[in-house]
Amino acid sequence: MTETADIVVVGGGCIGASIALHLAEKGVKKVILLEQKQLANGASGKGIGIIRTHYTHPVLAKLAQQSLQLFHHFGERFGGYDAGFHACGYFVLVGEADVETLHQVVAMHQQMGIRVDLAEAQQLQQVCGPLLDLSDVAAIAYEPDSGYGSPPQTTAALAQRASDLGAEIRTETPVLGINLDAEGRIEGVVTPQGAIHTRTVVDCVGPWARQFATQLGLEFPVTPIVEHVVVVERPTEVATVHPVVSDLINLCYIRSDAEQPYTRIGNSDPKYHAQFALSDAEQFQGQLFPDICDKLHQKLIRRCPSLTHAPITETYSGIWGVTPDYQPIIDRLDDVPGLYCAVGFSGHGYKLSPVVGDLVSRLILEPMNESVELLHLFRYRRFQENDWIKAPLSYAQARGLR
Ligand SMILES: Cc1cc2nc3c(=O)[nH]c(=O)nc-3n(C[C@H](O)[C@H](O)[C@H](O)COP(=O)(O)OP(=O)(O)OC[C@H]3O[C@@H](n4cnc5c(N)ncnc54)[C@H](O)[C@@H]3O)c2cc1C
């Protein structure tokens, strides 16, 4: 006899796990999450985990603000589990060209009730000790409540909570196909263990989005892009834990680990993204593209000369699913009734995952709910309509990443 489910969630990253949890929490009896390999097999396994509200688009800032609150109360809110969140603070550094934009973003955020302020170089030096060279920095913003978490730990926590609430989490279970009925509506999914009958599927396959939707005649403009991280060990004289630093001059982000004297640096320069694109997420095998780790290391030394001789302890890469405007696609897909998606988070989906789970579960269960109206911004059709998401403010070089 064919197995049935009320809702099948495909993909066991932080987004799929959060959606499964929120569906189970809202009383959906049989939610099954299917993950082709292990939980956090994709972007969520390697993300650097920065959680900040600094967005130039008010809707993204609002979602990030709501998510940040959830990270602060993660244990109470999600069954006592730990997301690995550290509120170590977050600084944004800009050069002369971006001073006005930074001031406007901070003012917008303050009006929204986000705890953020402009900061003096001295304030940052006090927190970071002799770590940073700020001679080229023209303005700084500071979010004291932001920081970073652990994406794999968060994914496991969300999935475990979903399971506690009755959802089934099945790893090593790829969705090989989707069955439609004669009217073209979702009828089920196909796995190596057999078919599962369902009328509702949520596509959360991240960087696999383009290939996954092809079978349904849908074109998801999601490009898998390899993202690199360099880790150095700080010498004892600069070994204090430091806050997250988003450097919009060198276009990189830097954070320390809470338990070890390590500093991690990643790239936020969009000009590299085309070079690191793959035609299929399956091509990703943890490869490192030539030169980029050296470039990241140089950026780190430029911003933190005190780390010039700090040994590199690790270089690694993960994979992003990037859309043309660097924003996710979150929608109910009317071309295939019963299909929903939350994919293409383009390098900033981890911080949004708690709130996205709530919004997508509402989109499915209470489609007229006012709180999901803002999801219209992230609709699938915006690319065909040539109506990409565009922030009212923008930094000189950072594009949609901010
Ligand atoms: C190096 C790096 C740094 C990052 N830094 C940050 C940051 O500082 N802050 C931030 O907010 N975000 C950051 N991100 C981005 C963030 O990690 C992602 O946006 C987020 O993890 C996306 O989660 P997801 O669940 O959408 O996708 P994924 O985590 O990629 O999950 C998709 C899952 O779907 C599964 N899947 C695919 N096809 C199938 C199928 N047919 N059947 C079953 N399962 C399938 C995959 O195996 C995978 O586990 C970073 C990412 C990387 C790689």
Coordinates of C-alpha atoms and ligand atoms in Angstrom, one line a residue:
M1 CA 0.0 0.0 0.0
T2 CA 1.3 3.5 -0.9
E3 CA 2.4 5.5 2.1
T4 CA 0.7 8.9 2.5
A5 CA 1.8 12.2 4.1
D6 CA 0.0 15.5 4.6
I7 CA 3.0 17.5 3.6
V8 CA 6.4 16.4 2.2
V9 CA 9.3 18.8 2.7
V10 CA 12.2 18.1 0.4
G11 CA 15.7 19.0 1.6
G12 CA 17.2 18.8 5.1
G13 CA 19.1 22.2 5.4
C14 CA 18.1 24.8 7.9
I15 CA 15.3 26.0 5.8
G16 CA 13.6 22.6 5.3
A17 CA 14.1 21.7 8.9
S18 CA 12.6 25.0 10.1
I19 CA 9.6 24.6 7.8
A20 CA 9.0 21.0 8.9
L21 CA 9.1 22.1 12.5
H22 CA 6.7 25.0 12.1
L23 CA 4.3 22.8 10.2
A24 CA 4.4 20.1 12.9
E25 CA 4.0 22.9 15.6
K26 CA 0.9 24.2 13.8
G27 CA -0.7 20.8 14.1
V28 CA -0.1 19.1 10.7
K29 CA -0.3 15.5 11.5
K30 CA 2.0 13.8 9.1
V31 CA 4.9 15.9 7.9
I32 CA 7.8 14.0 6.3
L33 CA 11.1 15.7 5.6
L34 CA 13.2 13.9 3.0
E35 CA 16.9 14.5 2.8
Q36 CA 19.0 12.9 0.0
K37 CA 22.1 12.5 2.3
Q38 CA 22.5 13.7 5.8
L39 CA 21.0 16.8 7.4
A40 CA 22.9 20.0 6.5
N41 CA 24.5 18.3 3.5
G42 CA 24.4 21.5 1.5
A43 CA 25.0 25.2 2.3
S44 CA 23.9 24.7 5.9
G45 CA 26.8 22.3 6.6
K46 CA 29.5 24.9 5.8
G47 CA 27.9 28.3 6.5
I48 CA 29.9 30.7 8.6
G49 CA 26.7 31.5 10.4
I50 CA 26.6 35.3 10.7
I51 CA 23.3 36.6 12.2
R52 CA 22.8 40.4 11.6
T53 CA 20.0 42.7 10.7
H54 CA 22.1 45.0 8.5
Y55 CA 20.1 45.0 5.2
T56 CA 19.4 47.9 2.9
H57 CA 15.9 46.5 2.1
P58 CA 13.4 47.1 4.9
V59 CA 11.6 43.8 4.4
L60 CA 14.8 41.8 4.8
A61 CA 15.8 43.9 7.8
K62 CA 12.4 43.2 9.4
L63 CA 12.7 39.4 8.7
A64 CA 16.3 39.5 10.1
Q65 CA 15.1 41.4 13.2
Q66 CA 12.4 38.8 13.9
S67 CA 14.9 35.9 13.3
L68 CA 17.4 37.5 15.6
Q69 CA 14.8 37.6 18.4
L70 CA 14.2 33.9 17.8
F71 CA 17.9 33.1 18.0
H72 CA 18.1 35.0 21.3
H73 CA 15.3 32.8 22.7
F74 CA 16.0 29.7 20.7
G75 CA 16.1 27.2 23.6
E76 CA 12.8 28.5 25.1
R77 CA 11.1 28.7 21.8
F78 CA 12.3 25.4 20.3
G79 CA 12.2 22.8 23.0
G80 CA 15.4 23.5 24.9
Y81 CA 17.7 22.9 21.9
D82 CA 20.8 25.0 21.2
A83 CA 21.6 26.8 17.9
G84 CA 25.2 27.6 18.9
F85 CA 24.3 31.3 18.9
H86 CA 26.8 33.8 20.3
A87 CA 25.7 37.5 20.6
C88 CA 29.2 38.8 20.2
G89 CA 28.2 41.9 18.4
Y90 CA 28.4 43.0 14.7
F91 CA 30.3 45.9 13.2
V92 CA 29.9 47.2 9.6
L93 CA 32.9 49.2 8.2
V94 CA 32.5 51.5 5.2
G95 CA 34.7 53.9 3.2
E96 CA 34.0 57.4 2.1
A97 CA 31.8 56.4 -0.8
D98 CA 29.3 54.6 1.5
V99 CA 29.1 56.9 4.5
E100 CA 25.8 58.4 3.5
T101 CA 24.3 55.0 2.8
L102 CA 25.4 53.7 6.1
H103 CA 23.8 56.6 7.9
Q104 CA 20.5 56.1 6.1
V105 CA 20.5 52.4 6.7
V106 CA 21.1 52.9 10.5
A107 CA 18.4 55.6 10.6
M108 CA 15.9 53.3 8.8
H109 CA 16.7 50.4 11.2
Q110 CA 16.4 52.6 14.3
Q111 CA 12.9 53.7 13.1
M112 CA 12.1 49.9 12.9
G113 CA 13.2 49.4 16.5
I114 CA 16.4 47.6 15.6
R115 CA 19.1 48.1 18.2
V116 CA 21.9 49.7 16.1
D117 CA 24.0 52.8 16.2
L118 CA 26.9 54.6 14.6
A119 CA 30.1 53.8 16.4
E120 CA 33.5 55.5 16.7
A121 CA 36.7 53.7 15.7
Q122 CA 37.8 53.9 19.3
Q123 CA 34.8 51.9 20.5
L124 CA 35.7 49.1 18.1
Q125 CA 39.4 49.2 19.1
Q126 CA 38.3 48.9 22.7
V127 CA 36.4 45.7 21.9
C128 CA 39.0 44.2 19.5
G129 CA 42.3 45.3 21.1
P130 CA 45.1 45.6 18.6
L131 CA 43.4 43.4 16.0
L132 CA 42.2 45.9 13.4
D133 CA 43.7 48.6 11.2
L134 CA 40.8 51.2 10.8
S135 CA 42.8 53.9 9.0
D136 CA 40.7 53.7 5.8
V137 CA 37.4 53.4 7.6
A138 CA 35.1 56.4 7.2
A139 CA 32.1 55.2 9.2
I140 CA 31.1 52.3 11.4
A141 CA 27.7 50.8 12.5
Y142 CA 27.3 48.6 15.5
E143 CA 24.6 46.0 16.3
P144 CA 25.2 44.8 19.9
D145 CA 22.6 42.0 19.7
S146 CA 23.9 40.3 16.5
G147 CA 26.6 37.7 16.3
Y148 CA 26.8 34.2 14.8
G149 CA 25.5 30.7 15.2
S150 CA 26.3 27.2 14.0
P151 CA 24.2 26.4 10.9
P152 CA 24.7 22.5 11.2
Q153 CA 23.9 22.6 14.9
T154 CA 20.8 24.8 14.2
T155 CA 19.7 22.5 11.4
A156 CA 20.0 19.5 13.7
A157 CA 18.2 21.4 16.5
L158 CA 15.3 22.4 14.3
A159 CA 15.0 18.9 12.9
Q160 CA 15.1 17.3 16.3
R161 CA 12.3 19.7 17.5
A162 CA 10.3 18.9 14.4
S163 CA 10.7 15.2 15.2
D164 CA 9.7 15.7 18.9
L165 CA 6.5 17.3 17.6
G166 CA 5.7 14.3 15.3
A167 CA 7.4 15.1 12.0
E168 CA 9.4 12.3 10.4
I169 CA 12.9 13.1 9.3
R170 CA 14.3 10.7 6.8
T171 CA 17.9 11.0 5.7
E172 CA 19.5 9.0 2.8
T173 CA 16.2 9.4 1.0
P174 CA 16.5 11.4 -2.2
V175 CA 13.3 12.5 -4.0
L176 CA 13.8 11.1 -7.5
G177 CA 10.7 12.4 -9.0
I178 CA 7.3 14.1 -8.4
N179 CA 4.0 12.6 -9.5
L180 CA 1.3 14.8 -10.9
D181 CA -2.4 13.8 -11.4
A182 CA -4.3 14.3 -14.7
E183 CA -4.9 18.0 -13.8
G184 CA -1.2 18.6 -13.2
R185 CA -1.6 18.8 -9.4
I186 CA 0.9 17.3 -6.9
E187 CA 0.0 13.7 -6.3
G188 CA 3.2 12.4 -4.6
V189 CA 6.9 12.0 -4.6
V190 CA 9.1 9.1 -5.6
T191 CA 12.0 7.8 -3.5
P192 CA 14.2 4.7 -3.8
Q193 CA 12.1 3.2 -1.0
G194 CA 8.8 3.8 -3.0
A195 CA 6.3 6.5 -3.6
I196 CA 4.7 8.7 -0.9
H197 CA 1.3 10.0 -1.8
T198 CA 0.8 13.7 -0.8
R199 CA -1.0 16.7 -2.1
T200 CA 1.6 19.2 -0.8
V201 CA 5.3 19.3 -1.4
V202 CA 7.7 22.0 -0.2
D203 CA 10.8 22.4 -2.3
C204 CA 13.8 23.4 0.0
V205 CA 16.6 21.9 -2.0
G206 CA 18.8 25.0 -1.9
P207 CA 21.5 25.0 -4.6
W208 CA 19.9 22.0 -6.2
A209 CA 16.8 24.1 -7.1
R210 CA 17.3 24.4 -10.8
Q211 CA 17.7 20.7 -11.5
F212 CA 15.0 19.7 -9.1
A213 CA 12.3 21.9 -10.8
T214 CA 13.2 21.0 -14.4
Q215 CA 11.2 17.8 -14.2
L216 CA 8.1 20.0 -13.5
G217 CA 8.8 22.4 -16.4
L218 CA 9.7 25.2 -14.1
E219 CA 12.9 27.3 -14.5
F220 CA 14.5 28.3 -11.3
P221 CA 17.3 30.8 -11.9
V222 CA 19.4 29.4 -9.0
T223 CA 23.1 29.1 -9.7
P224 CA 25.3 26.9 -7.4
I225 CA 28.3 29.0 -6.4
V226 CA 31.3 27.8 -4.4
E227 CA 32.0 30.0 -1.4
H228 CA 35.5 29.8 0.3
V229 CA 36.5 30.3 3.9
V230 CA 40.0 30.7 5.4
V231 CA 40.6 30.1 9.1
V232 CA 43.7 31.4 11.0
E233 CA 44.8 30.9 14.5
R234 CA 45.3 34.2 16.4
P235 CA 48.5 34.6 18.3
T236 CA 48.1 35.0 22.1
E237 CA 48.7 38.8 22.1
V238 CA 45.5 39.2 20.0
A239 CA 43.6 36.2 21.3
T240 CA 40.6 37.9 22.7
V241 CA 37.4 36.8 21.1
H242 CA 36.3 39.5 18.7
P243 CA 32.9 40.5 17.3
V244 CA 31.8 39.9 13.7
V245 CA 33.2 42.5 11.3
S246 CA 31.6 43.1 7.9
D247 CA 34.2 45.0 5.9
L248 CA 32.4 46.7 3.0
I249 CA 35.8 48.3 1.9
N250 CA 37.6 45.0 1.3
L251 CA 34.3 43.1 0.7
C252 CA 34.8 40.4 3.2
Y253 CA 33.4 39.2 6.5
I254 CA 35.4 38.2 9.5
R255 CA 34.4 36.4 12.7
S256 CA 36.0 34.6 15.6
D257 CA 35.1 31.3 17.2
A258 CA 33.9 31.5 20.8
E259 CA 35.8 28.5 22.1
Q260 CA 39.0 28.6 20.1
P261 CA 41.4 31.4 19.1
Y262 CA 40.4 31.1 15.4
T263 CA 39.3 33.9 13.0
R264 CA 37.4 33.0 9.9
I265 CA 37.2 35.1 6.8
G266 CA 34.8 34.8 3.8
N267 CA 34.3 36.7 0.6
S268 CA 31.5 39.2 0.0
D269 CA 32.7 40.6 -3.3
P270 CA 30.1 39.7 -6.0
K271 CA 32.6 40.1 -8.8
Y272 CA 34.0 36.7 -8.0
H273 CA 30.7 34.8 -8.0
A274 CA 30.6 34.1 -11.8
Q275 CA 34.1 32.5 -11.6
F276 CA 33.0 30.1 -8.9
A277 CA 29.7 29.0 -10.5
L278 CA 28.9 25.3 -11.1
S279 CA 26.4 24.1 -13.7
D280 CA 25.0 21.6 -11.2
A281 CA 25.2 21.4 -7.4
E282 CA 26.2 17.7 -7.8
Q283 CA 29.6 18.9 -9.1
F284 CA 30.4 20.3 -5.7
Q285 CA 32.9 18.1 -4.0
G286 CA 34.4 20.6 -1.5
Q287 CA 36.8 21.9 -4.2
L288 CA 38.7 25.2 -3.8
F289 CA 39.1 27.5 -6.8
P290 CA 42.7 28.7 -7.4
D291 CA 43.9 32.0 -5.8
I292 CA 40.8 32.9 -3.9
C293 CA 42.1 31.6 -0.5
D294 CA 45.3 33.7 -1.0
K295 CA 43.2 36.7 -1.8
L296 CA 41.0 36.2 1.3
H297 CA 44.1 35.8 3.4
Q298 CA 45.5 39.1 2.0
K299 CA 42.2 40.9 2.7
L300 CA 42.4 39.6 6.3
I301 CA 46.0 40.8 6.7
R302 CA 45.0 44.2 5.3
R303 CA 42.3 44.6 7.8
C304 CA 44.1 42.8 10.7
P305 CA 47.9 43.4 10.3
S306 CA 48.4 41.8 13.7
L307 CA 47.4 38.5 12.0
T308 CA 50.1 38.7 9.3
H309 CA 52.0 35.7 10.8
A310 CA 49.0 33.9 12.2
P311 CA 49.1 30.3 10.8
I312 CA 46.3 29.2 8.5
T313 CA 44.7 26.2 10.2
E314 CA 42.1 25.4 7.5
T315 CA 40.7 26.4 4.1
Y316 CA 37.4 25.0 3.0
S317 CA 34.4 25.7 0.8
G318 CA 30.7 25.4 0.8
I319 CA 28.0 26.0 -1.8
W320 CA 25.4 28.8 -2.2
G321 CA 22.3 28.7 -4.4
V322 CA 22.3 32.2 -5.8
T323 CA 19.5 34.0 -7.7
P324 CA 20.1 37.0 -10.1
D325 CA 19.0 39.5 -7.4
Y326 CA 20.6 37.6 -4.5
Q327 CA 17.3 37.1 -2.8
P328 CA 15.4 33.9 -2.2
I329 CA 12.4 32.5 -4.0
I330 CA 9.6 31.8 -1.6
D331 CA 6.2 31.1 -3.1
R332 CA 3.2 28.9 -3.8
L333 CA 3.7 27.7 -7.4
D334 CA 0.4 28.1 -9.2
D335 CA 1.7 26.2 -12.3
V336 CA 1.9 23.1 -10.2
P337 CA -0.9 23.2 -7.6
G338 CA 0.3 21.8 -4.3
L339 CA 3.9 22.8 -4.8
Y340 CA 5.6 25.4 -2.6
C341 CA 9.3 26.5 -2.6
A342 CA 11.8 28.3 -0.4
V343 CA 15.1 28.2 -2.2
G344 CA 17.9 30.4 -3.5
F345 CA 18.9 32.1 -0.3
S346 CA 22.0 33.4 -1.9
G347 CA 24.5 33.4 0.9
H348 CA 22.3 34.8 3.7
G349 CA 19.6 32.2 4.4
Y350 CA 20.9 30.9 7.7
K351 CA 20.0 34.0 9.7
L352 CA 16.5 34.0 8.2
S353 CA 15.7 30.3 8.7
P354 CA 13.7 30.5 12.0
V355 CA 11.3 33.2 10.6
V356 CA 11.1 31.7 7.1
G357 CA 9.9 28.4 8.6
D358 CA 7.1 30.3 10.3
L359 CA 6.1 32.3 7.2
V360 CA 6.1 29.3 4.8
S361 CA 4.0 27.2 7.2
R362 CA 1.5 30.1 7.3
L363 CA 1.6 30.4 3.6
I364 CA 0.6 26.8 3.3
L365 CA -1.9 26.6 6.1
E366 CA -3.4 30.1 6.3
P367 CA -2.9 31.5 2.8
M368 CA -4.8 34.8 3.5
N369 CA -2.8 35.6 6.6
E370 CA -1.5 39.2 6.5
S371 CA 1.9 38.3 7.8
V372 CA 2.6 36.3 4.6
E373 CA 1.8 39.2 2.3
L374 CA 5.4 40.4 2.5
L375 CA 6.4 37.1 0.8
H376 CA 5.0 38.5 -2.4
L377 CA 8.4 40.3 -2.7
F378 CA 10.1 36.9 -3.1
R379 CA 7.7 35.4 -5.7
Y380 CA 9.0 33.1 -8.4
R381 CA 7.5 35.2 -11.2
R382 CA 9.5 38.3 -10.4
F383 CA 12.3 37.2 -12.8
Q384 CA 9.9 36.7 -15.8
E385 CA 8.3 40.0 -14.9
N386 CA 11.7 41.6 -14.8
D387 CA 10.8 43.0 -11.4
W388 CA 13.8 42.0 -9.4
I389 CA 14.1 42.9 -5.7
K390 CA 15.8 46.2 -5.4
A391 CA 16.6 47.9 -2.2
P392 CA 15.9 51.6 -1.8
L393 CA 19.5 52.1 -0.6
S394 CA 22.6 50.4 -1.9
Y395 CA 26.3 50.2 -1.1
A396 CA 28.8 51.1 -3.8
Q397 CA 30.1 47.5 -4.5
A398 CA 28.1 45.1 -2.3
R399 CA 25.0 44.6 -4.6
G400 CA 22.1 42.6 -3.3
L401 CA 24.3 40.9 -0.6
R402 CA 23.5 43.8 1.6
Ligands
LIG1 C1 30.7 29.4 3.2 C2 29.3 29.9 3.5 C3 29.1 31.0 4.3 C4 27.8 31.4 4.6 N1 27.7 32.4 5.5 C5 26.4 32.8 5.9 C6 26.2 33.7 6.9 O1 27.2 34.2 7.5 N2 24.9 34.0 7.3 C7 23.9 33.5 6.7 O2 22.7 33.8 7.0 N3 24.0 32.6 5.7 C8 25.3 32.2 5.3 N4 25.4 31.3 4.3 C9 24.3 30.8 3.5 C10 23.4 29.8 4.3 O3 24.3 28.8 4.8 C11 22.4 29.3 3.3 O4 21.6 30.3 2.8 C12 21.4 28.3 4.0 O5 22.2 27.3 4.7 C13 20.5 27.7 3.0 O6 19.8 26.6 3.6 P1 18.9 25.7 2.7 O7 18.2 24.8 3.6 O8 18.1 26.6 1.8 O9 19.8 24.9 1.7 P2 20.9 23.7 2.0 O10 21.5 23.8 3.3 O11 21.8 23.7 0.8 O12 20.0 22.4 2.0 C14 19.4 21.9 0.8 C15 19.3 20.4 1.1 O13 18.5 19.8 0.1 C16 19.0 18.5 -0.1 N5 18.5 18.0 -1.4 C17 18.8 18.4 -2.7 N6 18.2 17.7 -3.6 C18 17.4 16.8 -2.9 C19 16.5 15.8 -3.3 N7 16.2 15.6 -4.6 N8 15.9 15.0 -2.4 C20 16.2 15.2 -1.1 N9 17.1 16.1 -0.6 C21 17.6 16.9 -1.5 C22 20.5 18.7 -0.1 O14 21.2 17.5 0.2 C23 20.7 19.7 1.1 O15 20.9 19.1 2.3 C24 26.7 30.8 4.0 C25 26.9 29.7 3.2 C26 28.2 29.2 2.9 C27 28.4 28.0 2.0

